[in-house]
Amino acid sequence: MSTIEAKLANNGGVEDLDVILVGAGFAGLYLLDRLRSMGMSVQVFEAGDAPGGVWYWNCYPGARVDSPGPMYQFSRDDLWRDWKFSELYPSWQEIRDYFHYVSRKLGLNPDIRFNRRVNEAEFDPASNRWTVRSTDGSVTRSRYFVLCTGLASKPYIPDLPGLSDFVGERHHTALWPQQGLDLAGKRVGVVGTGASGVQVAQEAAGVAAHLTVFQRTPNLALPMRQRKLDDDTIRRMKEGYPRAYEKRRTTFGGFDYESLEKSASKVSEEERRATFERIWEIGGLAPWVGSFSDLFVNEQSNRAAYGFWRDKTRARIKDPALAEILAPTEPIHPYGTKRPSLEQNFFDIFNQSNVSLVDLRKTPIERVTRSGIKTTAGEHDLDILVLATGFDAVTGGLTGIDIRGTGGQALKEKWAKGVRAHLGMAVAGFPNLLFVYGPQSPNAFANGPTCAELQGDWITGLLDHVRQRDWKRFEATVAAEEEWRAQVHALADATLFPQADSWYLGANIPGKPREMLSFIGGLSTYIAKCNESAERGYEGFAIG
């Protein structure tokens, strides 16, 4: 039952709240619980019909998280003690079950408005309130507007000629039918080899009459090392949870491990090889964020890491021609500068007779036809077309809403030539608005639940600070957001990341400014900078 009876304003019965949160993922649920406990009237507006955020929409075959289950949950002991995942890397079904469990345990559902997709929000300087309109026709006002839309909430569908002509089943992985789709015995085409493309391909290869994978850029995917967890294993793992959760708040990526305190360039070839081998056996994201400290700043060290990955991968692919496409002799971009996916048998499926690989760099798509895809080399007949084509990441979930600040300018217009977002959470000209996991925060380089908790704590601190003093509004200053933007870009420019055309830089979306969208200095450093601002009376904000 809701702890606060929402007030009706004297403006035609429009609901008036202290806080509107958008999105019922980790950040939305965390903030809902925290803000309610402070006595604030707060609701979550969620486009789906259940909690879970991106995990409501991620229901395609094989969808699963790429963080170990112990790390991919809230750190509260009253939540983790009574919960267990059956696999080290949980499936989308289990992640959904977890969100339902959290919502029941904390009694959150009465304050979540499901099937309510926000499409407009406008700030009224006279009342210092946001008016929020949704596609269900609802109009709600609030003093504070906090967006928890995540970094992957706006699917990107490329403008492929003839796409609407295809007569078979056609779905983007992030818009998959909630009732599922049977791939068995079908001719399946998967366009894209990012995380969802890898996961769908692994599933389809085992059941499809034929699977065709259309690859533009090789995925430097890492071994997942998936395993089932029995009760005894879970019990032993939980003994270490308190320490692990404390540690994850202080590490670079919000996990319970750090990169090594040594450089690949400073050790012998034998030690480098032995270290790569040891971390490879750990699996998961360890070969990416738990390896040598100089992999993303030293080209020689990075090349050594790529060579190790390439040789391990090619050993699993029987056809040398396919091996060259999937794991090229020379890297197309530096190792790890595009988000690596975790795979279970992705490279092995190309040894099967029912799986084909199309190299779109050599034979691009000319058009989609009624019955399949036509490349410059010929046509591929399909029954099901899977668009694993990614997202307008990081900014898309925010700019996809028509958000207008004090001068009537839309957030999308303000960011048209580049993002300005102080501490990755606030924007000048948009008072009383904050966002979690947004642009110029550690988003893509941080564990989601850890980021949700740390940023959530900071946001509740700011809102409490403003409320206790009965101040009406706050917003980032222009000088602060420009200074923060400069810091974010300087950090990125000192690394190899700008050498890859990745979604980290918005390079996958035509016309989007090419710029680093993440704070790459680490979650612990980021939170220290946020706390420093708070300790100085929220430096960088105009409050009054």
XYZ file of C-alpha atoms in Angstrom:
544
model
C 0.000 0.000 0.000
C 1.285 3.484 -0.840
C 2.882 5.317 2.071
C 1.767 8.721 0.804
C -1.655 9.722 -0.485
C -0.903 11.691 -3.620
C -2.308 15.202 -3.551
C -4.668 16.549 -6.166
C -3.833 20.064 -7.258
C -6.424 22.763 -7.790
C -5.967 22.607 -11.544
C -8.706 20.383 -12.824
C -7.791 17.388 -10.679
C -4.324 16.879 -12.146
C -2.232 14.754 -9.812
C 0.573 16.702 -8.144
C 3.576 14.848 -6.743
C 6.909 15.656 -5.189
C 8.787 13.395 -7.637
C 8.056 11.634 -10.921
C 10.515 8.870 -11.791
C 10.599 7.499 -15.334
C 11.529 3.820 -15.681
C 11.067 0.833 -13.370
C 14.543 -0.650 -13.687
C 17.195 -0.770 -10.962
C 17.479 3.013 -10.605
C 13.739 3.665 -10.645
C 12.970 1.050 -7.991
C 15.890 2.105 -5.805
C 14.896 5.771 -5.862
C 11.213 4.985 -5.346
C 12.015 3.106 -2.154
C 14.471 5.753 -0.893
C 12.300 8.782 -1.646
C 9.152 7.220 -0.183
C 11.049 6.534 3.037
C 11.800 10.271 3.201
C 8.077 11.028 3.203
C 7.916 12.295 -0.370
C 4.982 11.635 -2.695
C 6.550 9.796 -5.626
C 5.498 7.592 -8.521
C 7.315 5.653 -11.220
C 5.989 5.902 -14.769
C 6.868 2.736 -16.696
C 6.134 2.047 -20.379
C 6.003 -1.728 -19.877
C 3.368 -3.628 -17.926
C 5.796 -4.997 -15.326
C 8.940 -3.864 -13.478
C 12.364 -4.623 -14.899
C 13.383 -1.715 -17.083
C 15.362 -3.036 -20.042
C 14.641 -6.576 -18.821
C 10.967 -6.146 -19.554
C 11.829 -5.566 -23.214
C 14.811 -7.978 -23.442
C 12.950 -11.252 -23.948
C 14.503 -12.465 -27.192
C 15.869 -16.040 -27.339
C 19.039 -16.373 -25.279
C 18.829 -12.948 -23.598
C 20.824 -12.921 -20.386
C 22.876 -10.523 -18.316
C 26.652 -10.286 -18.802
C 27.393 -9.647 -15.117
C 27.462 -12.456 -12.540
C 24.195 -12.761 -10.621
C 25.714 -11.846 -7.233
C 26.796 -8.496 -8.676
C 23.618 -7.932 -10.677
C 21.310 -7.233 -7.773
C 20.787 -4.778 -4.947
C 23.223 -4.933 -2.039
C 20.573 -4.800 0.723
C 20.867 -7.890 2.878
C 17.098 -8.114 3.398
C 16.825 -8.578 -0.381
C 19.741 -10.859 -1.271
C 19.396 -13.256 1.670
C 16.052 -14.565 0.409
C 16.898 -14.576 -3.280
C 18.911 -16.940 -5.469
C 19.669 -17.215 -9.173
C 19.992 -20.713 -10.637
C 22.840 -19.742 -13.007
C 25.955 -17.626 -12.614
C 24.777 -15.412 -15.496
C 20.990 -15.182 -15.105
C 18.536 -15.407 -17.982
C 16.038 -12.679 -18.750
C 13.314 -14.795 -17.148
C 15.178 -14.936 -13.831
C 16.011 -11.226 -13.927
C 12.312 -10.508 -14.436
C 11.465 -12.777 -11.522
C 13.980 -10.858 -9.409
C 12.327 -7.525 -10.186
C 8.914 -8.935 -9.264
C 10.429 -10.235 -6.029
C 11.926 -6.827 -5.140
C 8.671 -5.041 -5.950
C 6.680 -7.408 -3.722
C 9.213 -7.380 -0.905
C 9.349 -3.572 -0.755
C 5.696 -2.991 -1.654
C 6.573 -0.828 -4.642
C 3.849 -1.681 -7.176
C 1.150 0.644 -5.727
C 3.387 3.580 -6.661
C 4.276 2.367 -10.172
C 2.075 3.329 -13.108
C 2.572 0.613 -15.698
C 1.790 1.011 -19.410
C 2.497 4.716 -19.057
C 5.068 5.914 -21.580
C 6.141 9.518 -21.006
C 6.271 11.507 -24.239
C 6.343 15.161 -23.091
C 7.594 17.114 -20.086
C 7.714 20.885 -19.647
C 8.999 23.029 -16.797
C 6.841 25.926 -15.607
C 9.053 28.656 -14.082
C 6.058 30.336 -12.437
C 5.206 27.324 -10.288
C 8.639 25.627 -10.417
C 6.936 22.413 -11.445
C 7.156 19.910 -14.249
C 4.057 18.993 -16.251
C 4.453 15.488 -17.587
C 2.247 14.037 -20.333
C 2.097 10.378 -21.256
C 0.753 8.369 -24.171
C -2.073 6.997 -22.001
C -3.510 10.541 -21.884
C -2.476 11.237 -18.297
C -1.165 14.643 -17.203
C 0.786 14.818 -13.937
C 2.720 17.583 -12.207
C 5.719 17.268 -9.931
C 8.330 19.418 -8.250
C 11.167 17.100 -9.322
C 11.520 15.040 -12.500
C 14.052 12.183 -12.424
C 14.726 10.069 -15.510
C 15.833 6.457 -15.032
C 15.538 5.457 -18.674
C 18.848 3.587 -18.860
C 21.413 3.602 -21.643
C 19.611 1.185 -23.979
C 15.971 2.207 -24.142
C 15.692 3.570 -27.681
C 16.163 0.802 -30.289
C 17.882 1.745 -33.523
C 16.498 0.348 -36.765
C 18.685 1.275 -39.752
C 17.120 2.659 -42.894
C 17.470 -0.481 -44.994
C 15.824 -0.177 -48.423
C 12.803 -2.443 -48.697
C 12.619 -3.286 -44.992
C 8.847 -2.893 -44.919
C 8.502 -5.223 -47.926
C 9.596 -8.323 -45.996
C 6.584 -10.641 -45.577
C 8.017 -12.883 -42.862
C 8.356 -12.176 -39.136
C 10.588 -9.146 -38.542
C 11.586 -7.904 -35.080
C 14.249 -5.783 -33.402
C 15.653 -7.712 -30.441
C 14.541 -4.931 -28.051
C 10.984 -5.067 -29.427
C 10.591 -8.815 -29.320
C 7.085 -10.296 -29.024
C 6.308 -10.785 -25.332
C 4.661 -14.117 -26.140
C 7.894 -15.313 -27.787
C 8.652 -16.552 -31.293
C 9.494 -20.106 -32.323
C 12.676 -20.282 -34.424
C 12.602 -24.059 -34.848
C 12.745 -25.268 -38.430
C 12.817 -21.727 -39.812
C 15.274 -19.863 -42.008
C 16.543 -17.180 -39.646
C 18.605 -14.118 -40.517
C 20.335 -12.086 -37.795
C 21.575 -8.625 -38.775
C 24.199 -7.446 -36.316
C 26.667 -9.157 -34.010
C 26.462 -7.101 -30.837
C 25.343 -8.708 -27.584
C 21.793 -9.505 -28.699
C 22.959 -10.751 -32.098
C 25.419 -13.132 -30.454
C 22.803 -14.419 -28.027
C 20.072 -14.950 -30.626
C 22.517 -16.641 -33.007
C 23.602 -19.098 -30.315
C 19.974 -20.112 -29.742
C 18.917 -20.144 -33.381
C 21.874 -22.282 -34.479
C 20.572 -25.204 -32.453
C 17.005 -25.216 -33.795
C 16.775 -23.293 -37.083
C 16.671 -25.021 -40.455
C 19.278 -22.467 -41.456
C 20.821 -19.455 -39.737
C 22.467 -16.615 -41.640
C 24.472 -14.117 -39.599
C 25.098 -10.739 -41.253
C 28.233 -9.227 -39.711
C 29.664 -5.777 -40.295
C 32.188 -5.613 -37.441
C 33.634 -8.643 -35.628
C 32.570 -8.957 -32.003
C 35.598 -9.538 -29.779
C 33.362 -11.683 -27.575
C 34.732 -13.248 -24.405
C 33.965 -16.646 -22.847
C 31.047 -16.424 -20.408
C 31.962 -19.490 -18.333
C 28.313 -20.061 -17.555
C 27.438 -22.624 -14.900
C 24.480 -23.842 -12.878
C 24.426 -22.966 -9.178
C 23.263 -25.501 -6.608
C 22.118 -24.594 -3.096
C 25.476 -25.400 -1.509
C 27.342 -23.202 -4.010
C 24.889 -20.357 -3.441
C 25.267 -20.659 0.329
C 29.071 -20.429 0.064
C 28.845 -17.493 -2.344
C 26.520 -15.603 -0.008
C 29.072 -15.813 2.791
C 31.173 -13.397 0.744
C 28.361 -11.064 -0.341
C 28.758 -8.411 2.410
C 32.443 -7.933 1.607
C 31.808 -8.064 -2.159
C 29.079 -5.437 -1.989
C 31.251 -3.162 0.072
C 34.130 -3.593 -2.368
C 32.045 -2.917 -5.474
C 31.326 0.607 -4.233
C 35.048 1.435 -4.423
C 36.150 -0.149 -7.714
C 36.505 1.191 -11.251
C 33.544 -0.678 -12.714
C 31.345 -1.294 -9.692
C 32.259 -4.989 -9.605
C 34.048 -6.832 -6.815
C 37.385 -6.826 -8.652
C 39.782 -4.291 -10.140
C 42.247 -4.227 -13.003
C 45.747 -5.425 -12.175
C 48.213 -3.004 -10.620
C 50.739 -3.652 -13.366
C 51.180 -2.810 -17.029
C 51.448 -5.361 -19.806
C 54.289 -3.305 -21.236
C 56.311 -3.630 -18.020
C 56.393 -7.406 -17.680
C 58.121 -10.182 -19.616
C 56.469 -11.964 -22.517
C 56.194 -15.090 -20.341
C 54.451 -13.258 -17.491
C 52.169 -11.417 -19.897
C 51.112 -14.662 -21.529
C 50.590 -16.417 -18.196
C 48.483 -13.524 -16.918
C 46.334 -13.466 -20.044
C 45.802 -17.231 -19.661
C 44.822 -16.953 -15.989
C 42.313 -14.170 -16.598
C 40.948 -15.929 -19.686
C 40.046 -18.926 -17.549
C 38.175 -16.673 -15.120
C 36.059 -15.575 -18.073
C 33.261 -13.047 -18.084
C 34.363 -9.446 -18.337
C 37.610 -10.106 -16.444
C 39.758 -10.123 -19.654
C 38.270 -6.681 -20.377
C 38.209 -4.794 -17.054
C 40.245 -7.110 -14.820
C 43.404 -7.361 -16.910
C 46.563 -5.209 -17.169
C 46.141 -1.544 -16.285
C 47.519 -0.174 -19.547
C 45.433 -2.058 -22.119
C 43.414 0.999 -23.109
C 46.212 3.560 -23.173
C 49.175 1.651 -24.623
C 48.864 0.483 -28.225
C 51.516 -2.214 -27.858
C 49.846 -3.704 -24.783
C 46.452 -3.525 -26.453
C 47.801 -5.286 -29.533
C 49.177 -8.073 -27.360
C 45.755 -8.537 -25.743
C 44.127 -8.652 -29.165
C 46.609 -11.224 -30.427
C 45.868 -13.450 -27.442
C 42.094 -13.148 -27.984
C 42.446 -13.766 -31.728
C 44.484 -16.946 -31.342
C 42.153 -18.364 -28.687
C 39.140 -17.631 -30.876
C 40.513 -18.859 -34.198
C 41.422 -22.194 -32.622
C 37.680 -22.888 -32.365
C 36.824 -22.131 -36.017
C 37.583 -24.874 -38.558
C 37.310 -22.839 -41.775
C 40.300 -20.441 -42.100
C 38.274 -18.065 -44.281
C 35.549 -17.785 -41.641
C 38.190 -17.428 -38.930
C 39.642 -14.433 -40.748
C 36.217 -12.752 -40.868
C 35.341 -13.470 -37.245
C 38.799 -12.907 -35.749
C 40.908 -10.989 -38.288
C 44.682 -11.232 -38.272
C 44.848 -7.464 -37.879
C 42.328 -5.815 -35.539
C 39.672 -3.571 -37.077
C 39.729 -1.485 -33.892
C 41.723 -1.694 -30.642
C 40.839 -4.553 -28.322
C 38.055 -3.720 -25.878
C 37.261 -0.286 -27.278
C 33.872 -1.573 -28.404
C 31.762 -3.279 -25.746
C 32.731 -6.978 -25.723
C 29.878 -9.456 -25.430
C 29.991 -12.702 -23.497
C 29.486 -15.862 -25.516
C 28.931 -19.523 -24.760
C 29.314 -21.204 -28.148
C 29.054 -18.351 -30.644
C 32.252 -19.075 -32.536
C 31.594 -22.823 -32.595
C 28.241 -22.490 -34.379
C 30.041 -21.476 -37.569
C 31.359 -25.024 -37.796
C 27.771 -26.237 -38.328
C 26.391 -26.909 -41.804
C 23.169 -25.002 -41.063
C 24.977 -21.728 -40.234
C 26.298 -19.178 -42.735
C 28.236 -15.953 -42.196
C 27.905 -12.931 -44.474
C 30.678 -10.337 -44.313
C 28.901 -7.031 -44.914
C 32.218 -5.232 -45.318
C 32.840 -7.185 -48.522
C 29.243 -7.767 -49.641
C 26.974 -5.004 -48.247
C 23.196 -5.241 -48.069
C 21.576 -3.774 -51.177
C 18.008 -4.147 -49.976
C 15.521 -6.230 -48.055
C 13.144 -8.123 -50.341
C 9.787 -9.779 -49.755
C 11.533 -13.064 -49.046
C 14.880 -12.118 -47.509
C 18.003 -9.981 -47.858
C 19.829 -9.177 -51.074
C 23.542 -8.348 -50.801
C 25.942 -7.458 -53.586
C 26.764 -11.175 -53.793
C 23.228 -12.563 -53.981
C 19.976 -13.122 -52.093
C 19.395 -14.967 -48.811
C 15.883 -16.366 -48.338
C 14.510 -15.964 -44.811
C 11.386 -16.738 -42.809
C 12.411 -14.643 -39.796
C 14.479 -11.452 -39.857
C 16.098 -10.462 -36.549
C 17.361 -6.888 -36.315
C 20.106 -6.962 -33.682
C 21.031 -3.425 -34.670
C 21.502 -1.839 -31.278
C 20.355 1.432 -29.765
C 20.553 5.167 -29.864
C 22.469 4.568 -26.675
C 22.925 6.709 -23.568
C 21.176 9.862 -24.864
C 18.360 8.313 -26.915
C 16.116 7.446 -23.987
C 16.264 11.073 -22.838
C 16.038 12.907 -26.163
C 13.246 10.554 -27.249
C 11.028 12.435 -24.782
C 10.107 16.017 -25.672
C 11.633 17.628 -22.554
C 11.482 21.418 -22.482
C 13.218 23.657 -19.958
C 12.881 27.267 -18.870
C 13.265 28.872 -22.293
C 11.096 26.357 -24.105
C 14.179 24.736 -25.631
C 14.006 20.969 -26.009
C 16.739 18.838 -24.474
C 17.229 17.259 -27.895
C 17.934 20.721 -29.350
C 20.354 21.622 -26.558
C 22.333 18.447 -27.196
C 22.165 18.608 -31.002
C 25.822 19.692 -31.197
C 27.067 17.769 -28.183
C 26.077 16.769 -24.672
C 26.350 19.118 -21.707
C 25.441 17.368 -18.453
C 27.055 18.398 -15.162
C 28.214 15.278 -13.269
C 26.301 13.294 -15.888
C 23.095 14.065 -13.982
C 21.883 17.637 -14.553
C 21.529 20.232 -17.321
C 21.577 24.031 -17.284
C 18.202 25.445 -18.298
C 16.347 22.383 -17.029
C 15.665 23.017 -13.319
C 14.689 20.256 -10.885
C 15.572 17.588 -13.470
C 18.051 14.780 -12.876
C 18.906 11.505 -14.587
C 20.594 8.285 -13.543
C 23.018 6.325 -15.736
C 22.912 9.204 -18.218
C 25.433 10.766 -20.599
C 28.812 11.777 -19.132
C 28.289 9.492 -16.124
C 30.151 6.130 -15.904
C 27.079 4.402 -17.497
C 28.621 1.965 -20.021
C 31.660 1.273 -17.852
C 29.838 0.576 -14.588
C 27.745 -2.252 -13.174
C 24.121 -1.101 -13.352
C 22.934 -1.935 -9.813
C 26.054 -0.389 -8.239
C 25.598 2.785 -10.274
C 21.877 2.887 -9.415
C 22.644 2.724 -5.694
C 25.502 5.237 -5.666
C 23.887 7.788 -7.958
C 20.556 7.157 -6.227
C 22.054 7.970 -2.829
C 23.552 11.182 -4.184
C 20.275 12.261 -5.785
C 18.273 11.615 -2.607
C 20.864 13.669 -0.726
C 20.469 16.597 -3.126
C 16.658 16.497 -3.042
C 16.642 16.301 0.748
C 19.110 19.205 0.944
C 16.856 21.377 -1.235
C 13.665 20.342 0.543
C 15.003 20.900 4.055
C 15.815 24.507 3.142
C 12.488 25.011 1.381
C 14.307 26.046 -1.790
C 12.185 25.979 -4.918
C 14.596 24.944 -7.636
C 18.077 23.888 -8.589
C 19.899 23.483 -11.881
C 23.411 22.998 -13.194
C 25.315 26.112 -14.198
C 26.583 26.580 -17.754
C 30.150 26.920 -16.497
C 29.905 23.657 -14.522
C 28.522 21.615 -17.403
C 31.176 22.956 -19.773
C 33.913 22.125 -17.289
C 32.530 18.620 -16.783
C 32.274 18.068 -20.541
C 35.929 19.056 -20.902
C 36.941 16.566 -18.188
C 34.985 13.738 -19.823
C 36.534 14.398 -23.235
C 40.060 14.815 -21.870
C 39.870 11.460 -20.093
C 38.646 9.741 -23.252
C 41.222 11.399 -25.499
C 44.002 9.956 -23.353
C 42.817 6.431 -24.246
C 42.382 4.274 -27.352
C 38.561 4.377 -27.172
C 38.118 7.193 -29.734
C 39.755 4.953 -32.350
C 36.648 2.739 -32.542
C 33.334 3.704 -34.130
C 31.299 2.525 -31.150
C 28.039 3.445 -29.479
C 30.198 4.766 -26.638
C 30.763 7.721 -28.978
C 27.361 7.688 -30.675
C 29.101 6.606 -33.882
C 26.439 3.985 -34.691
C 23.703 6.589 -35.248
C 23.787 8.640 -38.486
C 24.047 12.358 -37.762
C 24.714 11.973 -34.056
C 27.672 14.034 -32.765
C 30.722 11.811 -32.368
C 31.813 12.276 -28.752
C 32.528 10.153 -25.704
C 29.226 9.699 -23.869
C 30.680 8.094 -20.734
C 32.892 9.224 -17.876
C 35.806 6.871 -18.353
C 37.666 7.652 -15.131
C 35.956 4.936 -13.094
C 32.894 4.768 -10.859
C 34.805 5.337 -7.609
C 36.499 8.473 -8.971
C 33.197 9.692 -10.358
C 31.332 9.322 -7.073
C 34.197 11.045 -5.240
C 33.753 14.042 -7.564
C 29.989 14.035 -6.959
C 30.500 13.900 -3.196
C 33.034 16.720 -3.411
C 30.361 18.887 -5.060
C 27.893 18.010 -2.275
C 30.405 18.786 0.466
C 30.880 22.234 -1.068
C 27.161 22.989 -0.931
C 26.469 21.340 -4.300
C 29.073 23.267 -6.214
C 28.180 23.622 -9.878
C 24.485 24.106 -9.140
C 22.426 27.272 -8.843
C 20.020 26.657 -5.959
C 17.377 28.991 -4.610
